[in-house]
């Protein structure tokens, strides 16, 4: 599961023009030199209305696709490592029990567990295609649309800029998150020939996936909208997806190790887990 977050905003130049010196594409924190009050500083500079958006959209697409490949391969590597450790733990117990004369009563590692799991490059290709064809371009319009709809003012007090900042963070989780989860499930299951199971998958896994992501994606989005220049926001959030994949894969690998430990306990106790 990856969160990894889509409503498209149509019309206007992108990135949208905001107040500020035009050198930064972000909203960051600074101090008002006159009054000393904390404020948001910086905004996005817009290209001319006639400027083509194609290069920026293409950049968002291939950046998101490339980072998606990195994230998926990292996730598979961690999962493979966890599966290898679990397999070794089960095999070690089986060998030890055989030496003790109890080999016939103990679980033996399966052939599948004994063979090194290969990388699933088809899965990686699915992830790359989803990111490049949909998620990357959609993020481009999404973040530009948020910047245009909820602009922050240079030099304004924190109380003035906090509402639009908070609205961006909220919408990123309330709108973009569910759209990404639902479209990614649909994309993956359709390419796997399991489109008929999509509704069941959504009912079972969509909400848990979103809940798991809140602890990570809310802080990540807060940093994105507060400190990252608008032209770099797609890259930043796609890079965050790599971190998120690492977290999920590490948790999954730990789960495999825990299951292997249970098998060890069952074997050590003569078939009864305690």
PDB file of C-alpha atoms in Angstrom, residues 7-189:
ATOM      1  CA  UNK A   7      -8.698  16.580  -7.758  1.00  0.00           C
ATOM      2  CA  UNK A   8      -7.639  18.394 -10.874  1.00  0.00           C
ATOM      3  CA  UNK A   9      -7.769  22.153 -10.965  1.00  0.00           C
ATOM      4  CA  UNK A  10      -8.524  23.525 -14.387  1.00  0.00           C
ATOM      5  CA  UNK A  11      -7.918  26.986 -15.726  1.00  0.00           C
ATOM      6  CA  UNK A  12      -5.337  29.665 -15.072  1.00  0.00           C
ATOM      7  CA  UNK A  13      -1.604  29.563 -15.498  1.00  0.00           C
ATOM      8  CA  UNK A  14       0.397  27.009 -13.611  1.00  0.00           C
ATOM      9  CA  UNK A  15       2.228  27.397 -11.396  1.00  0.00           C
ATOM     10  CA  UNK A  16      -0.254  30.074 -10.263  1.00  0.00           C
ATOM     11  CA  UNK A  17       0.991  33.559  -9.518  1.00  0.00           C
ATOM     12  CA  UNK A  18       1.160  34.529  -5.902  1.00  0.00           C
ATOM     13  CA  UNK A  19       2.537  37.412  -3.955  1.00  0.00           C
ATOM     14  CA  UNK A  20       6.242  37.522  -3.303  1.00  0.00           C
ATOM     15  CA  UNK A  21       9.484  38.146  -5.087  1.00  0.00           C
ATOM     16  CA  UNK A  22       8.934  35.386  -7.644  1.00  0.00           C
ATOM     17  CA  UNK A  23      12.249  33.720  -6.833  1.00  0.00           C
ATOM     18  CA  UNK A  24      10.778  31.013  -4.675  1.00  0.00           C
ATOM     19  CA  UNK A  25       7.907  28.715  -5.464  1.00  0.00           C
ATOM     20  CA  UNK A  26       7.110  27.958  -1.871  1.00  0.00           C
ATOM     21  CA  UNK A  27       5.562  29.120   1.253  1.00  0.00           C
ATOM     22  CA  UNK A  28       8.172  29.228   3.956  1.00  0.00           C
ATOM     23  CA  UNK A  29       8.465  30.672   7.415  1.00  0.00           C
ATOM     24  CA  UNK A  30      10.191  33.964   8.034  1.00  0.00           C
ATOM     25  CA  UNK A  31       9.995  37.017  10.255  1.00  0.00           C
ATOM     26  CA  UNK A  32       8.423  40.303   9.461  1.00  0.00           C
ATOM     27  CA  UNK A  33      11.344  42.704   9.603  1.00  0.00           C
ATOM     28  CA  UNK A  34       9.122  45.590  10.561  1.00  0.00           C
ATOM     29  CA  UNK A  35       6.916  44.236  13.286  1.00  0.00           C
ATOM     30  CA  UNK A  36       8.883  41.138  14.271  1.00  0.00           C
ATOM     31  CA  UNK A  37       5.823  38.959  13.921  1.00  0.00           C
ATOM     32  CA  UNK A  38       6.105  35.436  12.599  1.00  0.00           C
ATOM     33  CA  UNK A  39       4.834  35.145   9.053  1.00  0.00           C
ATOM     34  CA  UNK A  40       4.842  32.979   5.967  1.00  0.00           C
ATOM     35  CA  UNK A  41       7.203  34.217   3.311  1.00  0.00           C
ATOM     36  CA  UNK A  42       7.476  33.440  -0.361  1.00  0.00           C
ATOM     37  CA  UNK A  43       5.028  32.316  -2.991  1.00  0.00           C
ATOM     38  CA  UNK A  44       5.022  31.074  -6.526  1.00  0.00           C
ATOM     39  CA  UNK A  45       5.880  33.049  -9.591  1.00  0.00           C
ATOM     40  CA  UNK A  46       3.742  32.230 -12.589  1.00  0.00           C
ATOM     41  CA  UNK A  47       4.930  31.949 -16.150  1.00  0.00           C
ATOM     42  CA  UNK A  48       3.182  33.970 -18.797  1.00  0.00           C
ATOM     43  CA  UNK A  49      -0.280  32.758 -19.731  1.00  0.00           C
ATOM     44  CA  UNK A  50       1.021  31.725 -23.129  1.00  0.00           C
ATOM     45  CA  UNK A  51       3.824  29.617 -21.700  1.00  0.00           C
ATOM     46  CA  UNK A  52       3.448  25.896 -22.318  1.00  0.00           C
ATOM     47  CA  UNK A  53       2.845  23.701 -19.313  1.00  0.00           C
ATOM     48  CA  UNK A  54       3.993  20.582 -21.151  1.00  0.00           C
ATOM     49  CA  UNK A  55       7.644  20.613 -19.939  1.00  0.00           C
ATOM     50  CA  UNK A  56       6.595  20.980 -16.299  1.00  0.00           C
ATOM     51  CA  UNK A  57       3.964  18.245 -16.606  1.00  0.00           C
ATOM     52  CA  UNK A  58       6.463  15.948 -18.313  1.00  0.00           C
ATOM     53  CA  UNK A  59       9.021  16.613 -15.593  1.00  0.00           C
ATOM     54  CA  UNK A  60       6.465  15.787 -12.898  1.00  0.00           C
ATOM     55  CA  UNK A  61       5.582  12.576 -14.739  1.00  0.00           C
ATOM     56  CA  UNK A  62       9.078  11.185 -15.209  1.00  0.00           C
ATOM     57  CA  UNK A  63      10.262  12.330 -11.783  1.00  0.00           C
ATOM     58  CA  UNK A  64       7.348  10.614 -10.058  1.00  0.00           C
ATOM     59  CA  UNK A  65       7.749   7.513 -12.241  1.00  0.00           C
ATOM     60  CA  UNK A  66      11.480   7.248 -11.536  1.00  0.00           C
ATOM     61  CA  UNK A  67      11.090   7.669  -7.801  1.00  0.00           C
ATOM     62  CA  UNK A  68       8.257   5.167  -7.891  1.00  0.00           C
ATOM     63  CA  UNK A  69      10.622   2.576  -9.365  1.00  0.00           C
ATOM     64  CA  UNK A  70      13.184   3.286  -6.641  1.00  0.00           C
ATOM     65  CA  UNK A  71      10.533   2.995  -3.937  1.00  0.00           C
ATOM     66  CA  UNK A  72       9.083  -0.261  -5.248  1.00  0.00           C
ATOM     67  CA  UNK A  73      12.474  -1.939  -5.660  1.00  0.00           C
ATOM     68  CA  UNK A  74      13.430  -0.820  -2.154  1.00  0.00           C
ATOM     69  CA  UNK A  75      10.193  -2.268  -0.803  1.00  0.00           C
ATOM     70  CA  UNK A  76      10.787  -5.578  -2.569  1.00  0.00           C
ATOM     71  CA  UNK A  77      14.372  -5.729  -1.312  1.00  0.00           C
ATOM     72  CA  UNK A  78      13.277  -5.272   2.292  1.00  0.00           C
ATOM     73  CA  UNK A  79      10.473  -7.808   1.897  1.00  0.00           C
ATOM     74  CA  UNK A  80      12.883 -10.329   0.371  1.00  0.00           C
ATOM     75  CA  UNK A  81      15.295  -9.824   3.260  1.00  0.00           C
ATOM     76  CA  UNK A  82      12.527 -10.396   5.807  1.00  0.00           C
ATOM     77  CA  UNK A  83      11.330 -13.518   4.000  1.00  0.00           C
ATOM     78  CA  UNK A  84      14.889 -14.853   3.849  1.00  0.00           C
ATOM     79  CA  UNK A  85      15.373 -14.399   7.591  1.00  0.00           C
ATOM     80  CA  UNK A  86      12.049 -16.063   8.326  1.00  0.00           C
ATOM     81  CA  UNK A  87      12.915 -19.004   6.073  1.00  0.00           C
ATOM     82  CA  UNK A  88      16.334 -19.396   7.684  1.00  0.00           C
ATOM     83  CA  UNK A  89      14.795 -19.379  11.156  1.00  0.00           C
ATOM     84  CA  UNK A  90      12.338 -22.143  10.264  1.00  0.00           C
ATOM     85  CA  UNK A  91      15.045 -24.176   8.517  1.00  0.00           C
ATOM     86  CA  UNK A  92      17.390 -23.882  11.497  1.00  0.00           C
ATOM     87  CA  UNK A  93      14.740 -25.223  13.863  1.00  0.00           C
ATOM     88  CA  UNK A  94      13.932 -28.104  11.519  1.00  0.00           C
ATOM     89  CA  UNK A  95      17.590 -29.082  11.244  1.00  0.00           C
ATOM     90  CA  UNK A  96      18.064 -28.867  15.008  1.00  0.00           C
ATOM     91  CA  UNK A  97      15.047 -31.030  15.671  1.00  0.00           C
ATOM     92  CA  UNK A  98      16.186 -33.611  13.158  1.00  0.00           C
ATOM     93  CA  UNK A  99      19.483 -33.912  15.020  1.00  0.00           C
ATOM     94  CA  UNK A 100      17.509 -34.427  18.201  1.00  0.00           C
ATOM     95  CA  UNK A 101      15.594 -37.283  16.698  1.00  0.00           C
ATOM     96  CA  UNK A 102      12.321 -35.422  16.250  1.00  0.00           C
ATOM     97  CA  UNK A 103      12.612 -34.504  12.611  1.00  0.00           C
ATOM     98  CA  UNK A 104       9.507 -36.399  11.504  1.00  0.00           C
ATOM     99  CA  UNK A 105       7.261 -34.390  13.792  1.00  0.00           C
ATOM    100  CA  UNK A 106       8.518 -30.917  12.984  1.00  0.00           C
ATOM    101  CA  UNK A 107       7.558 -28.475  10.213  1.00  0.00           C
ATOM    102  CA  UNK A 108       9.985 -28.376   7.342  1.00  0.00           C
ATOM    103  CA  UNK A 109      10.703 -25.389   5.156  1.00  0.00           C
ATOM    104  CA  UNK A 110       8.748 -25.495   1.946  1.00  0.00           C
ATOM    105  CA  UNK A 111      10.379 -25.440  -1.471  1.00  0.00           C
ATOM    106  CA  UNK A 112       9.070 -21.933  -2.026  1.00  0.00           C
ATOM    107  CA  UNK A 113      10.692 -20.738   1.181  1.00  0.00           C
ATOM    108  CA  UNK A 114      13.991 -22.327   0.237  1.00  0.00           C
ATOM    109  CA  UNK A 115      14.243 -20.614  -3.125  1.00  0.00           C
ATOM    110  CA  UNK A 116      15.396 -17.012  -3.292  1.00  0.00           C
ATOM    111  CA  UNK A 117      12.424 -14.855  -4.195  1.00  0.00           C
ATOM    112  CA  UNK A 118      12.974 -13.015  -7.482  1.00  0.00           C
ATOM    113  CA  UNK A 119      12.183  -9.366  -8.030  1.00  0.00           C
ATOM    114  CA  UNK A 120       8.742  -8.748  -9.463  1.00  0.00           C
ATOM    115  CA  UNK A 121       9.608  -6.361 -12.283  1.00  0.00           C
ATOM    116  CA  UNK A 122       6.058  -6.505 -13.643  1.00  0.00           C
ATOM    117  CA  UNK A 123       4.856  -5.027 -10.347  1.00  0.00           C
ATOM    118  CA  UNK A 124       7.550  -2.354 -10.626  1.00  0.00           C
ATOM    119  CA  UNK A 125       6.440  -1.566 -14.173  1.00  0.00           C
ATOM    120  CA  UNK A 126       2.845  -1.183 -12.984  1.00  0.00           C
ATOM    121  CA  UNK A 127       3.988   1.261 -10.318  1.00  0.00           C
ATOM    122  CA  UNK A 128       6.083   3.227 -12.803  1.00  0.00           C
ATOM    123  CA  UNK A 129       3.224   3.451 -15.306  1.00  0.00           C
ATOM    124  CA  UNK A 130       0.737   4.581 -12.659  1.00  0.00           C
ATOM    125  CA  UNK A 131       3.094   7.282 -11.396  1.00  0.00           C
ATOM    126  CA  UNK A 132       4.102   8.474 -14.845  1.00  0.00           C
ATOM    127  CA  UNK A 133       0.717   8.457 -16.539  1.00  0.00           C
ATOM    128  CA  UNK A 134      -1.485   9.580 -13.668  1.00  0.00           C
ATOM    129  CA  UNK A 135       0.000  10.386 -10.270  1.00  0.00           C
ATOM    130  CA  UNK A 136       2.838  12.674 -11.355  1.00  0.00           C
ATOM    131  CA  UNK A 137       0.781  14.890 -13.709  1.00  0.00           C
ATOM    132  CA  UNK A 138      -2.141  14.894 -11.263  1.00  0.00           C
ATOM    133  CA  UNK A 139       0.126  16.117  -8.457  1.00  0.00           C
ATOM    134  CA  UNK A 140       1.322  18.943 -10.707  1.00  0.00           C
ATOM    135  CA  UNK A 141      -2.209  20.276 -11.176  1.00  0.00           C
ATOM    136  CA  UNK A 142      -3.223  19.505  -7.595  1.00  0.00           C
ATOM    137  CA  UNK A 143      -0.454  21.447  -5.860  1.00  0.00           C
ATOM    138  CA  UNK A 144      -0.682  24.323  -8.336  1.00  0.00           C
ATOM    139  CA  UNK A 145      -4.436  24.452  -7.796  1.00  0.00           C
ATOM    140  CA  UNK A 146      -4.025  24.539  -4.014  1.00  0.00           C
ATOM    141  CA  UNK A 147      -1.464  27.348  -4.287  1.00  0.00           C
ATOM    142  CA  UNK A 148      -3.855  29.358  -6.425  1.00  0.00           C
ATOM    143  CA  UNK A 149      -6.978  28.685  -4.366  1.00  0.00           C
ATOM    144  CA  UNK A 150      -5.342  29.172  -0.962  1.00  0.00           C
ATOM    145  CA  UNK A 151      -2.543  31.721  -1.406  1.00  0.00           C
ATOM    146  CA  UNK A 152      -0.460  33.048   1.449  1.00  0.00           C
ATOM    147  CA  UNK A 153       0.678  36.658   1.720  1.00  0.00           C
ATOM    148  CA  UNK A 154       4.277  37.719   2.132  1.00  0.00           C
ATOM    149  CA  UNK A 155       4.874  39.520   5.409  1.00  0.00           C
ATOM    150  CA  UNK A 156       1.426  38.711   6.767  1.00  0.00           C
ATOM    151  CA  UNK A 157       1.036  37.572  10.356  1.00  0.00           C
ATOM    152  CA  UNK A 158       0.931  33.886  11.117  1.00  0.00           C
ATOM    153  CA  UNK A 159      -2.746  34.122  12.016  1.00  0.00           C
ATOM    154  CA  UNK A 160      -3.513  35.372   8.509  1.00  0.00           C
ATOM    155  CA  UNK A 161      -1.564  32.650   6.699  1.00  0.00           C
ATOM    156  CA  UNK A 162      -2.401  29.739   8.977  1.00  0.00           C
ATOM    157  CA  UNK A 163      -5.957  29.116   7.629  1.00  0.00           C
ATOM    158  CA  UNK A 164      -4.931  28.641   3.959  1.00  0.00           C
ATOM    159  CA  UNK A 165      -1.943  26.547   5.036  1.00  0.00           C
ATOM    160  CA  UNK A 166      -4.133  24.329   7.222  1.00  0.00           C
ATOM    161  CA  UNK A 167      -6.702  23.991   4.419  1.00  0.00           C
ATOM    162  CA  UNK A 168      -4.024  22.705   2.031  1.00  0.00           C
ATOM    163  CA  UNK A 169      -2.887  20.082   4.518  1.00  0.00           C
ATOM    164  CA  UNK A 170      -6.481  19.043   5.233  1.00  0.00           C
ATOM    165  CA  UNK A 171      -7.484  18.746   1.569  1.00  0.00           C
ATOM    166  CA  UNK A 172      -4.351  16.784   0.791  1.00  0.00           C
ATOM    167  CA  UNK A 173      -5.530  14.068   3.178  1.00  0.00           C
ATOM    168  CA  UNK A 174      -9.299  14.394   2.746  1.00  0.00           C
ATOM    169  CA  UNK A 175      -9.362  14.571  -1.065  1.00  0.00           C
ATOM    170  CA  UNK A 176      -6.078  13.588  -2.640  1.00  0.00           C
ATOM    171  CA  UNK A 177      -5.431  10.671  -0.285  1.00  0.00           C
ATOM    172  CA  UNK A 178      -8.668   8.777  -0.995  1.00  0.00           C
ATOM    173  CA  UNK A 179      -8.386   9.438  -4.723  1.00  0.00           C
ATOM    174  CA  UNK A 180      -4.860   8.047  -4.858  1.00  0.00           C
ATOM    175  CA  UNK A 181      -5.734   4.962  -2.821  1.00  0.00           C
ATOM    176  CA  UNK A 182      -8.851   4.164  -4.874  1.00  0.00           C
ATOM    177  CA  UNK A 183      -7.224   4.772  -8.257  1.00  0.00           C
ATOM    178  CA  UNK A 184      -4.100   2.818  -7.357  1.00  0.00           C
ATOM    179  CA  UNK A 185      -6.166  -0.181  -6.219  1.00  0.00           C
ATOM    180  CA  UNK A 186      -8.216   0.016  -9.420  1.00  0.00           C
ATOM    181  CA  UNK A 187      -5.112   0.339 -11.608  1.00  0.00           C
ATOM    182  CA  UNK A 188      -3.302  -2.555  -9.952  1.00  0.00           C
ATOM    183  CA  UNK A 189      -6.223  -4.969  -9.794  1.00  0.00           C
TER     184      UNK A 189
END
